[in-house]
Short mmCIF file of C-alpha atoms and ligand atoms in Angstrom, two decimals:
data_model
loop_
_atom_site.label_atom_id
_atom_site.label_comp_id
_atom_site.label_asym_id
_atom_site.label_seq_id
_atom_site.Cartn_x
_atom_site.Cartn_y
_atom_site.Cartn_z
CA UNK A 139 22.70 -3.16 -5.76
CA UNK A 140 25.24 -5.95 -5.70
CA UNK A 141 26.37 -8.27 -8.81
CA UNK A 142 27.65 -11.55 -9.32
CA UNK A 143 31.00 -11.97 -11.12
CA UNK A 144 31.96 -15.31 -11.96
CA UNK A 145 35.31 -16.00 -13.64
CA UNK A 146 34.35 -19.56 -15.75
CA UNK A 147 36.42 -22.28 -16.79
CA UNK A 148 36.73 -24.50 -13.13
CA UNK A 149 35.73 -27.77 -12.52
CA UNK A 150 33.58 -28.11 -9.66
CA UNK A 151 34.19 -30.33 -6.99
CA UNK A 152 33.05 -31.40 -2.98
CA UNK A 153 29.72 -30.98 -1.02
CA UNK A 154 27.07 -28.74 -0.41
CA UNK A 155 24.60 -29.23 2.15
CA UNK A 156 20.98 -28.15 0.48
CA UNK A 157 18.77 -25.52 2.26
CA UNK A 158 15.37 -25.31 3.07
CA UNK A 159 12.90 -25.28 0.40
CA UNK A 160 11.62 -22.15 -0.30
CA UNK A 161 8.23 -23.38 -1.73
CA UNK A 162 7.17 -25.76 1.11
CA UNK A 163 8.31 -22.85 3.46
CA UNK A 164 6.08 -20.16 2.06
CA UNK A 165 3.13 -22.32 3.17
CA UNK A 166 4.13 -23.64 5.44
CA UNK A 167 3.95 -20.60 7.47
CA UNK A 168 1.07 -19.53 5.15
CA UNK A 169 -0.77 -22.45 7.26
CA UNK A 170 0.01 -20.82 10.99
CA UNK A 171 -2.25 -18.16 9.85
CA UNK A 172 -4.93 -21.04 10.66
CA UNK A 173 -4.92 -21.25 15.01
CA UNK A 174 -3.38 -19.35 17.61
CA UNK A 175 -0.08 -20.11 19.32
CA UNK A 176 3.19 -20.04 18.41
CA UNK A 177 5.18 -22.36 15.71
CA UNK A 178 8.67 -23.14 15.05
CA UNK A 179 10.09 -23.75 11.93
CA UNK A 180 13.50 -25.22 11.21
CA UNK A 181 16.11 -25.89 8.15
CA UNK A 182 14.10 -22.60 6.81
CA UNK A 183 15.95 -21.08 4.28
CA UNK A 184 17.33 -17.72 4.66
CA UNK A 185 15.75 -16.05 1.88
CA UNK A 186 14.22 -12.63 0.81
CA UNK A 187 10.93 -14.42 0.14
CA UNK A 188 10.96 -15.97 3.39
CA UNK A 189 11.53 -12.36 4.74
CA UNK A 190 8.31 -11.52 2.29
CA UNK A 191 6.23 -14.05 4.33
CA UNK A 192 7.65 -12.91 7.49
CA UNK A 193 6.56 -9.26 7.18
CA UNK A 194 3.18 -10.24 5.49
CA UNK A 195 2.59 -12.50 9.27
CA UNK A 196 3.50 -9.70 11.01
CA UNK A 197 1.16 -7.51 8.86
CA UNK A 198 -1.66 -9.36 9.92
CA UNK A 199 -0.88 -9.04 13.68
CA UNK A 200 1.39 -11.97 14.40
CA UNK A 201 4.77 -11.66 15.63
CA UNK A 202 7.15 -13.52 13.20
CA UNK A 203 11.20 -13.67 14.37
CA UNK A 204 13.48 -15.88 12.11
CA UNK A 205 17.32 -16.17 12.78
CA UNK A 206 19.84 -18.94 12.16
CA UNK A 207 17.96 -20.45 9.76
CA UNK A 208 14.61 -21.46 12.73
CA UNK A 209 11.57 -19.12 12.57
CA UNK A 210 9.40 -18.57 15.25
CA UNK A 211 5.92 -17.65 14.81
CA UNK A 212 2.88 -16.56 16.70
CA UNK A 213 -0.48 -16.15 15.41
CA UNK A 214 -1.85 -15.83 19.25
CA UNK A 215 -2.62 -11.70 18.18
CA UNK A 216 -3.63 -12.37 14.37
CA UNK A 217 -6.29 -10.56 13.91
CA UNK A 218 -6.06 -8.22 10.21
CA UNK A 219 -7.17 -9.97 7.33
CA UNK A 220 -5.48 -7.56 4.46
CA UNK A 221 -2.56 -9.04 2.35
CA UNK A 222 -1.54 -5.30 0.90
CA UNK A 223 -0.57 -4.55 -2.19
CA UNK A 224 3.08 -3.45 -1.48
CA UNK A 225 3.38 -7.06 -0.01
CA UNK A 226 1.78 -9.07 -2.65
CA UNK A 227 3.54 -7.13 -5.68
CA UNK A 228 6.97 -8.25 -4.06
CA UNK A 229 5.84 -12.17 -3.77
CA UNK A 230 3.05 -13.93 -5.39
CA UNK A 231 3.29 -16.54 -3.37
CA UNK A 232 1.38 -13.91 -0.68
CA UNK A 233 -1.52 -15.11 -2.30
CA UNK A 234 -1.19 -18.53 -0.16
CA UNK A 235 -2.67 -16.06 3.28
CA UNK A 236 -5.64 -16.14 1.37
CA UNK A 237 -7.16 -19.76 2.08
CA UNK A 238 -6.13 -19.62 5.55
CA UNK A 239 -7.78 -16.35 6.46
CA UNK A 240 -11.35 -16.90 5.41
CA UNK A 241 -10.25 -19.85 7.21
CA UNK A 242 -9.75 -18.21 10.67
CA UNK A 243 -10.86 -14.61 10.11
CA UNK A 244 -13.96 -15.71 8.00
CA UNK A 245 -12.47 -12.64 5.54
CA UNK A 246 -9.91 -12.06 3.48
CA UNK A 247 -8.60 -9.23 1.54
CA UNK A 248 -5.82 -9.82 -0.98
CA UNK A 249 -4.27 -8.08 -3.39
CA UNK A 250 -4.40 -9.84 -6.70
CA UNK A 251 -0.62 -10.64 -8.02
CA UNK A 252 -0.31 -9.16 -11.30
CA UNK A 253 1.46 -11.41 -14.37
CA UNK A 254 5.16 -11.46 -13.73
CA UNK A 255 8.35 -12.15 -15.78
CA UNK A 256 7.22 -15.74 -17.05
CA UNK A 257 3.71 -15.55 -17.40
CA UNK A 258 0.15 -14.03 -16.45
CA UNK A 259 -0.03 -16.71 -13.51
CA UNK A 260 -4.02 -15.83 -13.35
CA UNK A 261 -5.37 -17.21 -9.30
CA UNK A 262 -8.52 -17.95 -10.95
CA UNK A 263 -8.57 -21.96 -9.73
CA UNK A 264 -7.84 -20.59 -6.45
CA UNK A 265 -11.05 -18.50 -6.10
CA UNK A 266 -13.08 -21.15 -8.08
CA UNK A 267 -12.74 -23.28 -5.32
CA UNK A 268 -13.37 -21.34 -2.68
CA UNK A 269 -16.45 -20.46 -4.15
CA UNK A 270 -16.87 -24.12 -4.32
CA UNK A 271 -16.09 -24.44 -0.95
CA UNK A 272 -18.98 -21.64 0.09
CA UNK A 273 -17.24 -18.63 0.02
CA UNK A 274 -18.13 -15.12 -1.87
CA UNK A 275 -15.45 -13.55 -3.88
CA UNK A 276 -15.40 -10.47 -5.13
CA UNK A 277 -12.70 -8.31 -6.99
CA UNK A 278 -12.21 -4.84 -6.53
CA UNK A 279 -9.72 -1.88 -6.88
CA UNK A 280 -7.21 -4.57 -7.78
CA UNK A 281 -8.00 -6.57 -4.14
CA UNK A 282 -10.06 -10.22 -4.00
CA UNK A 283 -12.35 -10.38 -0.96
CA UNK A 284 -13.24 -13.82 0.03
CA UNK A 285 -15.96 -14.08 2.87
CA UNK A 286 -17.20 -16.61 4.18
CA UNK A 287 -19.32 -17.40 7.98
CA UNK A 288 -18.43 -21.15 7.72
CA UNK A 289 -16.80 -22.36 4.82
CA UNK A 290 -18.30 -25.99 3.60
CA UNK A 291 -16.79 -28.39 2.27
CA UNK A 292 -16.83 -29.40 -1.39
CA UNK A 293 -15.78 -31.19 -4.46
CA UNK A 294 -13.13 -29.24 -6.52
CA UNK A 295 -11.78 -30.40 -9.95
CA UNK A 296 -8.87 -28.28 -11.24
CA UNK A 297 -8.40 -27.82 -15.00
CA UNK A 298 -4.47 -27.43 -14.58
CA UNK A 299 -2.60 -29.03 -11.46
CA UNK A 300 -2.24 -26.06 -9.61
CA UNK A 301 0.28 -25.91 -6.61
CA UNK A 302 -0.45 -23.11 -4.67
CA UNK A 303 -3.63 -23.44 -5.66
CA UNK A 304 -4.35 -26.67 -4.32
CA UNK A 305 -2.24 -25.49 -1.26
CA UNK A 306 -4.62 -22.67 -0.55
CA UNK A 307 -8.06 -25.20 -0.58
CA UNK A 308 -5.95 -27.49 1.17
CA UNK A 309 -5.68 -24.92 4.08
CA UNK A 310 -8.91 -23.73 3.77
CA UNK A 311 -10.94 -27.07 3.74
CA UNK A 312 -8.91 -28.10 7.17
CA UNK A 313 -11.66 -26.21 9.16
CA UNK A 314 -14.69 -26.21 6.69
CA UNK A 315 -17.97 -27.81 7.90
CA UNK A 316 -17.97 -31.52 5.88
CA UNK A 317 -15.65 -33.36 3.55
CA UNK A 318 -13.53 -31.65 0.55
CA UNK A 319 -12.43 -33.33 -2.43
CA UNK A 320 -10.25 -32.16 -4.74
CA UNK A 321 -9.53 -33.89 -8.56
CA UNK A 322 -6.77 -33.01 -10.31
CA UNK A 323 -4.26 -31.85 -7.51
CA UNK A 324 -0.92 -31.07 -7.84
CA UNK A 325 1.21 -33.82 -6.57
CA UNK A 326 4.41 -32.03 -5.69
CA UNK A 327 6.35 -33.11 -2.77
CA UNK A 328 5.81 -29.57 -0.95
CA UNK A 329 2.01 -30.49 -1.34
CA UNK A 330 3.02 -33.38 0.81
CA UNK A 331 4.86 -31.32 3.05
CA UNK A 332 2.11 -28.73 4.13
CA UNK A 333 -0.34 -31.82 4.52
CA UNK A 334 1.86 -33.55 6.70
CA UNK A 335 2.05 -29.95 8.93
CA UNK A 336 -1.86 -29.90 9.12
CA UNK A 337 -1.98 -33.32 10.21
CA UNK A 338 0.19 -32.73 13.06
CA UNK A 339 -2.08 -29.81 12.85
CA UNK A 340 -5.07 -32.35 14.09
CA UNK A 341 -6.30 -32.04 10.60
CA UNK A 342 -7.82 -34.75 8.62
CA UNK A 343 -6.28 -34.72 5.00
CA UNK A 344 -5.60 -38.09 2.91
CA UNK A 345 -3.83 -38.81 -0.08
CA UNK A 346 -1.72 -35.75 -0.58
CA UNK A 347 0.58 -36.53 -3.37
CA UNK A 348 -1.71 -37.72 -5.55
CA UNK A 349 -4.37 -36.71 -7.44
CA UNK A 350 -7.42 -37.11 -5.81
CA UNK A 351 -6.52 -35.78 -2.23
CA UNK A 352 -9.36 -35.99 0.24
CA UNK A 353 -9.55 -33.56 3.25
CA UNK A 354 -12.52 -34.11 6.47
CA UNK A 355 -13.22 -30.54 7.92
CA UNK A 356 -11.71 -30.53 11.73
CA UNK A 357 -13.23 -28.31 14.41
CA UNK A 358 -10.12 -26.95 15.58
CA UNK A 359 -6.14 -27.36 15.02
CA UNK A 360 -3.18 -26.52 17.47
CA UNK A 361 0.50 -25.18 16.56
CA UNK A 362 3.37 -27.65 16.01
CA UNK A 363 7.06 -27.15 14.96
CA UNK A 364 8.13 -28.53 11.61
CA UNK A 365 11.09 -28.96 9.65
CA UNK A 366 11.35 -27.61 6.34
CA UNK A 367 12.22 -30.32 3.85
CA UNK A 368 14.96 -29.85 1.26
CA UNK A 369 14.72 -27.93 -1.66
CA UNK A 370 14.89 -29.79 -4.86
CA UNK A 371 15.00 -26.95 -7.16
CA UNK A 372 18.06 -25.80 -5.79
CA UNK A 373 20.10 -29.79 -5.08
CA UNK A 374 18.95 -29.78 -9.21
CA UNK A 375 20.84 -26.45 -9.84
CA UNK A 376 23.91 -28.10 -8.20
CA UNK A 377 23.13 -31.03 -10.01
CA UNK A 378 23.61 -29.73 -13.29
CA UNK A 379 26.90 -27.60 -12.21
CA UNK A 380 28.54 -30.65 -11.98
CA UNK A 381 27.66 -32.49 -15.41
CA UNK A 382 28.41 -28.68 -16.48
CA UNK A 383 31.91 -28.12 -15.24
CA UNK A 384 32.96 -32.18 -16.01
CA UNK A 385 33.18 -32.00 -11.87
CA UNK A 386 32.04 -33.99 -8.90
CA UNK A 387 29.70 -32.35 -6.69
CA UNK A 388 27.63 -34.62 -3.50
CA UNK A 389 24.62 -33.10 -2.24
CA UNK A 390 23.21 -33.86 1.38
CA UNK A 391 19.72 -32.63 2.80
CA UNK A 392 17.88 -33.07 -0.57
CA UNK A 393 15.49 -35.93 -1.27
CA UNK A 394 16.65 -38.05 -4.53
CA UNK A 395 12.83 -39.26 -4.67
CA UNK A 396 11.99 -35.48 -5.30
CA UNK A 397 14.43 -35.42 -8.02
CA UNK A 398 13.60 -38.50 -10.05
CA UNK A 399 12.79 -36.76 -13.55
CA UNK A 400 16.31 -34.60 -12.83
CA UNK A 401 18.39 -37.35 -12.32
CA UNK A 402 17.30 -39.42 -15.14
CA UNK A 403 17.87 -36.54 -17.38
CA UNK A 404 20.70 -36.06 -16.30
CA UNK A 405 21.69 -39.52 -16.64
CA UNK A 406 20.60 -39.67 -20.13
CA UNK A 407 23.39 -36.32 -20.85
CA UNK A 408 25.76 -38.14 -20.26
CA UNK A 409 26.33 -37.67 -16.31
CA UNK A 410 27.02 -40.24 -13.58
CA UNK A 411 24.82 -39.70 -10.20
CA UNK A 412 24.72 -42.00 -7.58
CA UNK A 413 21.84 -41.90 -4.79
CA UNK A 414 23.20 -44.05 -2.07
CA UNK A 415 24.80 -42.82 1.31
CA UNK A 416 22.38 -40.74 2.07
CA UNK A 417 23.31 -38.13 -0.29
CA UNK A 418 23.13 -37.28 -4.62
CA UNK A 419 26.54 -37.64 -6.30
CA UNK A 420 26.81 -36.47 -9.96
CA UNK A 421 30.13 -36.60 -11.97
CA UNK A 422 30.20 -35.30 -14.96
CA UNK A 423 33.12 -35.29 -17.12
CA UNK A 424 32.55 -37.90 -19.87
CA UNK A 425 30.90 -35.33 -22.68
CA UNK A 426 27.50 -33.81 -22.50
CA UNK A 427 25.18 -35.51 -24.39
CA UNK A 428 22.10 -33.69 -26.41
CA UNK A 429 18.39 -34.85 -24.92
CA UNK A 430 15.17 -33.51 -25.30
CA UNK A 431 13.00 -31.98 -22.30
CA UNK A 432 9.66 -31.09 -21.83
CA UNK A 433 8.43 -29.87 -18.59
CA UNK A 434 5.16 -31.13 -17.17
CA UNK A 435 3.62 -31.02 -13.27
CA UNK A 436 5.01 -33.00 -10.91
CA UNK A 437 6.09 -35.92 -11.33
CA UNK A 438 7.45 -34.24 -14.72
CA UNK A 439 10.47 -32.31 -15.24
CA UNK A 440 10.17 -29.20 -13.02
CA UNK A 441 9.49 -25.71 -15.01
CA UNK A 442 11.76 -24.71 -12.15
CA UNK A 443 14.45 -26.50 -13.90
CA UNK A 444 14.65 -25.95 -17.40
CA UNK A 445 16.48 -22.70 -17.30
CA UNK A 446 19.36 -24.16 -15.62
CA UNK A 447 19.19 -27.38 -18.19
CA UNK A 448 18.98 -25.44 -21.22
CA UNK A 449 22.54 -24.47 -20.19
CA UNK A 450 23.87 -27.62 -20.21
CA UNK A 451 22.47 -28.20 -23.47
CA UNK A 452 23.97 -25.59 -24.85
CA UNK A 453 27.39 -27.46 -24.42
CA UNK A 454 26.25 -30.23 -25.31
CA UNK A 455 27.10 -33.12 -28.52
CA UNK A 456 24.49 -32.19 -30.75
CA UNK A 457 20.99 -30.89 -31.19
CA UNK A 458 18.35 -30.37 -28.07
CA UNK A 459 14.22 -29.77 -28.06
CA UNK A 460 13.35 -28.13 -24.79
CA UNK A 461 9.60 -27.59 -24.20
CA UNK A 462 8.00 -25.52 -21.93
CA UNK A 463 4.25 -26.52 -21.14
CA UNK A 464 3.76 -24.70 -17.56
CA UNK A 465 4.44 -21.40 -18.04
CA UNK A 466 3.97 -19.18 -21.19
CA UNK A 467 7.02 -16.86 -21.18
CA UNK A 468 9.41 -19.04 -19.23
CA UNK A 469 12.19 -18.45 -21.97
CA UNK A 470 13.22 -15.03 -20.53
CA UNK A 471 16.43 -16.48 -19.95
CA UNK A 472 17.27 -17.09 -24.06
CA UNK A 473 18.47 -13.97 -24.99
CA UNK A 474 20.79 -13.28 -22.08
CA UNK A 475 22.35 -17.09 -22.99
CA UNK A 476 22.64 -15.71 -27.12
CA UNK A 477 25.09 -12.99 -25.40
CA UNK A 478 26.82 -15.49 -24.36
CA UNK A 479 27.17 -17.41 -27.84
CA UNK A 480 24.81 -20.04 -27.32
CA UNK A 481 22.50 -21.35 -30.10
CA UNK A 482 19.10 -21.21 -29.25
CA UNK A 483 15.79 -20.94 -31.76
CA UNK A 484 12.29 -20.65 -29.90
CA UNK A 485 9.55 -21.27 -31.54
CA UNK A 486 6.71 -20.92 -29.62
CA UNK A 487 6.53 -23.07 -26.43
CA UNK A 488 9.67 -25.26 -27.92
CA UNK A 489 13.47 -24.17 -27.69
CA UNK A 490 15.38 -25.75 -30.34
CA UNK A 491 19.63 -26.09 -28.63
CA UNK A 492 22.18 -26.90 -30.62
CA UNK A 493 25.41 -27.04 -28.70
CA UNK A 494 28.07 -25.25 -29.11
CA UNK A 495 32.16 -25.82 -28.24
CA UNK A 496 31.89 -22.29 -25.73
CA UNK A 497 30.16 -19.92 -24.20
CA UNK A 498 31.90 -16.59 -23.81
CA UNK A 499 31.22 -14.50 -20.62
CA UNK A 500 29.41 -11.69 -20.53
CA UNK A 501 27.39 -8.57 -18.63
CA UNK A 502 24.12 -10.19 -18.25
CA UNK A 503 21.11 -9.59 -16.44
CA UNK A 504 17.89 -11.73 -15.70
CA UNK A 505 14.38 -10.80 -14.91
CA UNK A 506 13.08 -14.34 -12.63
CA UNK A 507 14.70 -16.55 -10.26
CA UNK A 508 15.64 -19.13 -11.99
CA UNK A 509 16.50 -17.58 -14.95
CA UNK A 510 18.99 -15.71 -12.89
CA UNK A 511 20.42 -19.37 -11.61
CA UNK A 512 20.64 -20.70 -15.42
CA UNK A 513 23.19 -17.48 -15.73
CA UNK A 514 25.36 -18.10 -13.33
CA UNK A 515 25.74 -21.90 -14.57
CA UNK A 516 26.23 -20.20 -17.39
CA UNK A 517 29.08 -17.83 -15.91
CA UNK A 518 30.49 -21.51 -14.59
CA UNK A 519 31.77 -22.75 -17.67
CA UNK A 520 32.10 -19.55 -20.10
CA UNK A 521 35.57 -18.17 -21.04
CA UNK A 522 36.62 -15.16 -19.15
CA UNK A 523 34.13 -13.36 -16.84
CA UNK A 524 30.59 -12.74 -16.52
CA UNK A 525 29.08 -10.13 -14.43
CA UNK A 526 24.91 -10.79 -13.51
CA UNK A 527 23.23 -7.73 -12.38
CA UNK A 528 19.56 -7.84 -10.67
CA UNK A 529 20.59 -10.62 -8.98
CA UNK A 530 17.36 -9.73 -5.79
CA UNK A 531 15.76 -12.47 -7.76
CA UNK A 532 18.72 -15.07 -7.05
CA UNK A 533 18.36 -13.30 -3.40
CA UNK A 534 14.65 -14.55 -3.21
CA UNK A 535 15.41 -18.36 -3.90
CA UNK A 536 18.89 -19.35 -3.31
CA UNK A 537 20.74 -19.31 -0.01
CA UNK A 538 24.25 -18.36 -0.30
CA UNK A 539 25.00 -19.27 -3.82
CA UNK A 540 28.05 -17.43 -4.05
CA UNK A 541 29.48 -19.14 -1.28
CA UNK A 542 28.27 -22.24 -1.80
CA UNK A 543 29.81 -22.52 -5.20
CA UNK A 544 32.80 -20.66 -4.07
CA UNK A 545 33.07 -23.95 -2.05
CA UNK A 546 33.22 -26.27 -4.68
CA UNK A 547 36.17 -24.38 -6.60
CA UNK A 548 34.41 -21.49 -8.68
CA UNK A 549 35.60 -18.42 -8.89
CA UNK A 550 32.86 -16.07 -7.71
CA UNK A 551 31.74 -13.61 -5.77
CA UNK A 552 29.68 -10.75 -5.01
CA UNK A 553 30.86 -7.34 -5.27
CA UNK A 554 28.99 -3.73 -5.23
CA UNK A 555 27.15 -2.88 -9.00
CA UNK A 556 30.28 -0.95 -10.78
N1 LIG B 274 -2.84 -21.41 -13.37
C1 LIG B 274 -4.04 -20.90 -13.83
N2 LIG B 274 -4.96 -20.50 -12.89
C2 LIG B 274 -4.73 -20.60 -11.55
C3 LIG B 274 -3.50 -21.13 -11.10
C4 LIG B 274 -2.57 -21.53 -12.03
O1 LIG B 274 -4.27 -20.81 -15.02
O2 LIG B 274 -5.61 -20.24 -10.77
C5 LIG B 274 -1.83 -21.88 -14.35
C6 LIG B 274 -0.52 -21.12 -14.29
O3 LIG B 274 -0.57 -19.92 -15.02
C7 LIG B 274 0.44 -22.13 -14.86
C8 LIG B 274 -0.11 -23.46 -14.32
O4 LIG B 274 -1.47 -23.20 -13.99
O5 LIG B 274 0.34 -22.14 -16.24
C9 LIG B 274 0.58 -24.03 -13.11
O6 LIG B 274 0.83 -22.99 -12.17
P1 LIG B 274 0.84 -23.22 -10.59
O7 LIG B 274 -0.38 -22.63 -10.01
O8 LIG B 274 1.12 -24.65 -10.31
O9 LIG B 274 2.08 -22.33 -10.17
P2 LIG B 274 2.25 -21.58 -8.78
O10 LIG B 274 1.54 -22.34 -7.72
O11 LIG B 274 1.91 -20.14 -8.95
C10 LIG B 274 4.40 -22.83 -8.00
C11 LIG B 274 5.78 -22.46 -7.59
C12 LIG B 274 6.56 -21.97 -8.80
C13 LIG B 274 6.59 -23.10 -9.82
C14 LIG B 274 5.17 -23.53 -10.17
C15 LIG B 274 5.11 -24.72 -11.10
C16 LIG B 274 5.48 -21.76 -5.30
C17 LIG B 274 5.47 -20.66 -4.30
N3 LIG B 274 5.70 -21.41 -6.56
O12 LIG B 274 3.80 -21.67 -8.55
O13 LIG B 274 7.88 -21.69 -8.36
O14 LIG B 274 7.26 -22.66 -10.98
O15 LIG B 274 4.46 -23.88 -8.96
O16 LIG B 274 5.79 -25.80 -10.57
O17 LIG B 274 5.33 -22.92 -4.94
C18 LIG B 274 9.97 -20.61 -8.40
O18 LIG B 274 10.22 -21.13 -7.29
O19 LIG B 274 10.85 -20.02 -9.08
C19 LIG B 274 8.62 -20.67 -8.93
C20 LIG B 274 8.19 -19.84 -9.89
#
C-alpha cells in the first residue's frame, strides 16, 4: 500500500481548481436507482467511494461507466434490490440505495453499516421514517429489509439533523402516494443538490435547505444529467493550508456560500480571504491567531472540518477550545498530532489546543478521512519529514492531493509503503 511523505517547512502558493463533491455525488447517483434510463454525471470526483457507488449500481443490475471525471449510468436493467455486505462495510454511505429501492423495487435489502472510526453512526432516523412513510422494516442476520407495495407519504420529525438520512426520505417520498413532510432536516448544501436533481427529476420537493422541507409524491420521474457541485470539505482543507504555511492559495469551483462558517473562522485566526472573482483567496502569513470552535449541522462549522483546524491551532498564539458535538469519537486524529509535538488535552467532547512554536514530522497513520487530511496539513508545516501510512481513507475523499499540493510548492509525494 502506498504512503504519503511530505517534507514540511514550504509556503504554499497558486491555484487549485476544487473537485466534485464526494457527498452530493454519492446520492446523487444513489437517486438514479429511482427510474429507468440512463444519467450522466459530470465534475464527479475521481474517488474510491465514488468507485464504491459505482460497483454497488452495478450490483443491482445497472451498468455504471465513469472516466474523466463524467459517469454514465443506466438503471434501464435494475432489477436486484440487495446492498451486500462486502459493499456496505467498505462505504456507509451505501446505505443511501436504501430509500430509493423500496422506492422502485418496493424492497430493499441492506446491510446495516456497522460503527466506524468516529462513532457508532446508528441509521435508526433513517428506518423511523420509512416506517413513517408506510414501509415494514425488519433487521436480520445483520441486513434491514424495508418493504413496502406503495409507500405513503408522511410527516417525519428528526431528533438530530440527519444528512443522509434526510437524503434517503427525500428519495423515497419522490414517488410515495400523498405529501411528505419532514421537521428538522438537515440543511446542507448537498441536501440542496440532490433536490435540485429530483426536480429535474419531475419531482415535487420544496424548501430543501431548510428545515422544514416539503416533498408532493410524483407518479413517475425520468433521467437527467447533472453536474456535481464543488466540494466544500475539500476548498476548506486548502483553505486552511494556506493560513497554515503563511502562503497564498485561490480556489476556483467551490462555492464561498457553502463555506461561510470556514471562512469566518478563518478570518478570526488571523487569515485574509477574499471571495470576489469568482474564486476563495486566503493569505495567511500575519500569525495564527488562537479561536475557539465548536462544530454544529449545517450552517455550523462542518465536523468534516475540525480535524484539519485543530492543526492550525496547534500553531497558533495562544490557547484553543475545539468542540465536537456531531460525532462521538471524532478526535481519532489527537494522538497521531501529540507525535508530532502538538499540545492537545481532550476532555470529553472538548479539545483543549494550546499552540506550540513546531511541530516535528513524523511516521503517522490515521484511521478516517479526514483525520488522514488534518495529517498531511500537519506534514505541511512540521520540521523534517512525515511519512502517513493508510492513506485508502485520503483515497476515498480527496482527488489528487498529492498533486494538487505538489502544485502549490509542497514537497510531497507518494511512494510504495517502505
Ligand atoms: N444519527 C443518529 N441516527 C441516525 C442518523 C444519524 O443518531 O439514524 C446521528 C449520527 O450518529 C451523528 C448525527 O446524527 O451523531 C449526524 O449524523 P448524519 O446522519 O448527519 O451523518 P451522515 O449522514 O452519516 C454525513 C456525511 C459525513 C459528515 C456527516 C455530518 C455523507 C455521505 N456523509 O454523514 O461525511 O461527517 O454527514 O456532516 O454525506 C466525510 O465525508 O468524511 C463524512 C464522514
Amino acid at each position: 500500500m502506498d504512503e504519503i511523505v511530505i517534507r514540511g517547512g514550504r509556503t504554499l502558493r497558486g491555484e487549485v481548481a476544487v473537485s466534485g463533491a464526494k457527498n452530493a455525488a454519492l446520492p446523487m447517483i444513489a437517486a438514479t436507482i429511482l427510474t429507468g434510463g440512463e444519467f450522466v454525471f459530470h465534475n464527479v470526483p475521481d474517488l474510491k467511494d465514488i468507485e464504491t457507488i459505482c460497483h454497488l449500481l452495478a450490483d443491482l443490475g445497472a451498468k455504471a461507466e465513469f472516466s474523466d471525471n463524467t459517469a454514465i449510468i443506466d438503471t434501464t436493467g435494475l432489477g436486484r434490490h440487495e446492498a451486500s455486505y462486502d459493499l456496505v462495510r467498505k462505504m456507509r454511505a451505501s446505505v443511501l440505495v436504501l430509500g430509493p429501492l423500496v422506492a422502485r423495487l418496493k424492497r430493499a435489502r441492506v446491510s446495516l453499516p456497522g460503527g466506524c472510526a468516529i462513532g457508532a453512526r446508528p441509521i435508526n432516523m433513517h428506518l423511523q421514517g420509512l416506517e413513517k412513510l408506510g414501509a415494514t422494516i425488519t433487521l436480520e442476520h445483520g441486513y434491514v429489509e424495508a418493504s413496502a407495495d406503495k409507500l405513503k407519504g408522511g410527516e417525519i420529525f428528526f431528533d438530530i439533523p440527519t444528512v443522509t438520512g434526510t437524503e434517503n426520505i427525500m428519495m423515497a417520498a419522490v414517488l410515495a402516494e400523498g405529501t411528505t413532510i419532514i421537521r428538522n432536516a438537515a440543511r446542507e448544501p448537498e441536501i440542496i443538490a440532490l433536490a435540485d436533481m429530483l426536480n429535474s427529476m419531475g419531482a415535487d420537493i420544496h424548501d430543501a435547505g431548510t428545515t422544514v422541507i416539503t416533498i408532493r409524491g410524483v407518479n413517475a420521474l425520468r433521467p437527467v444529467s447533472a453536474r456535481i457541485i464543488g466540494d466544500r470539505i475539500e476548498a476548506g482543507t486548502y483553505m486552511v493550508a494556506a493560513a497554515l504555511t503563511g502562503g497564498r492559495i485561490r480556489l476556483t469551483g467551490a462555492d464561498p456560500s457553502h463555506l461561510k462558517p470556514v471562512i469566518h473562522k478563518l478570518r478570526e485566526a488571523g487569515a485574509a480571504v477574499d471571495t470576489g472573482d469568482g474564486g476563495i483567496t486566503v493569505e495567511g502569513g500575519g500569525g495564527i491567531k488562537s479561536v475557539d470552535v465548536k462544530t454544529l449541522p449545517y450552517p455550523g462549522f462542518p465536523t468534516d472540518m475540525q480535524a484539519q483546524f485543530m492543526v492550525l491551532m496547534s500553531v497558533a498564539g495562544g490557547l484553543s477550545v475545539i468542540s465536537e458535538s456531531i460525532f462521538e469519537n471524532r478526535f481519532i486524529h489527537v494522538s497521531e498530532l501529540l507525535r508530532m509535538g502538538a499540545d492537545i488535552t481532550i476532555s470529553g467532547s472538548h479539545a483543549l489546543v494550546k499552540g506550540v512554536s513546531k511541530l516535528s514530522g513524523a511516521p503517522v497513520m490515521a484511521t478516517d478521512l479526514r483525520a488522514s487530511a488534518s495529517l498531511v496539513l500537519a506534514g505541511l508545516v512540521a520540521e523534517n519529514t512525515t511519512r502517513i501510512s493508510r492513506i485508502y481513507h485520503l483515497d476515498r475523499g480527496y482527488e489528487a492531493i498529492e498533486k494538487k499540493f505538489a502544485s502549490l510548492g509542497a514537497a510531497i509525494e507518494r511512494v510504495p509503503a517502505e
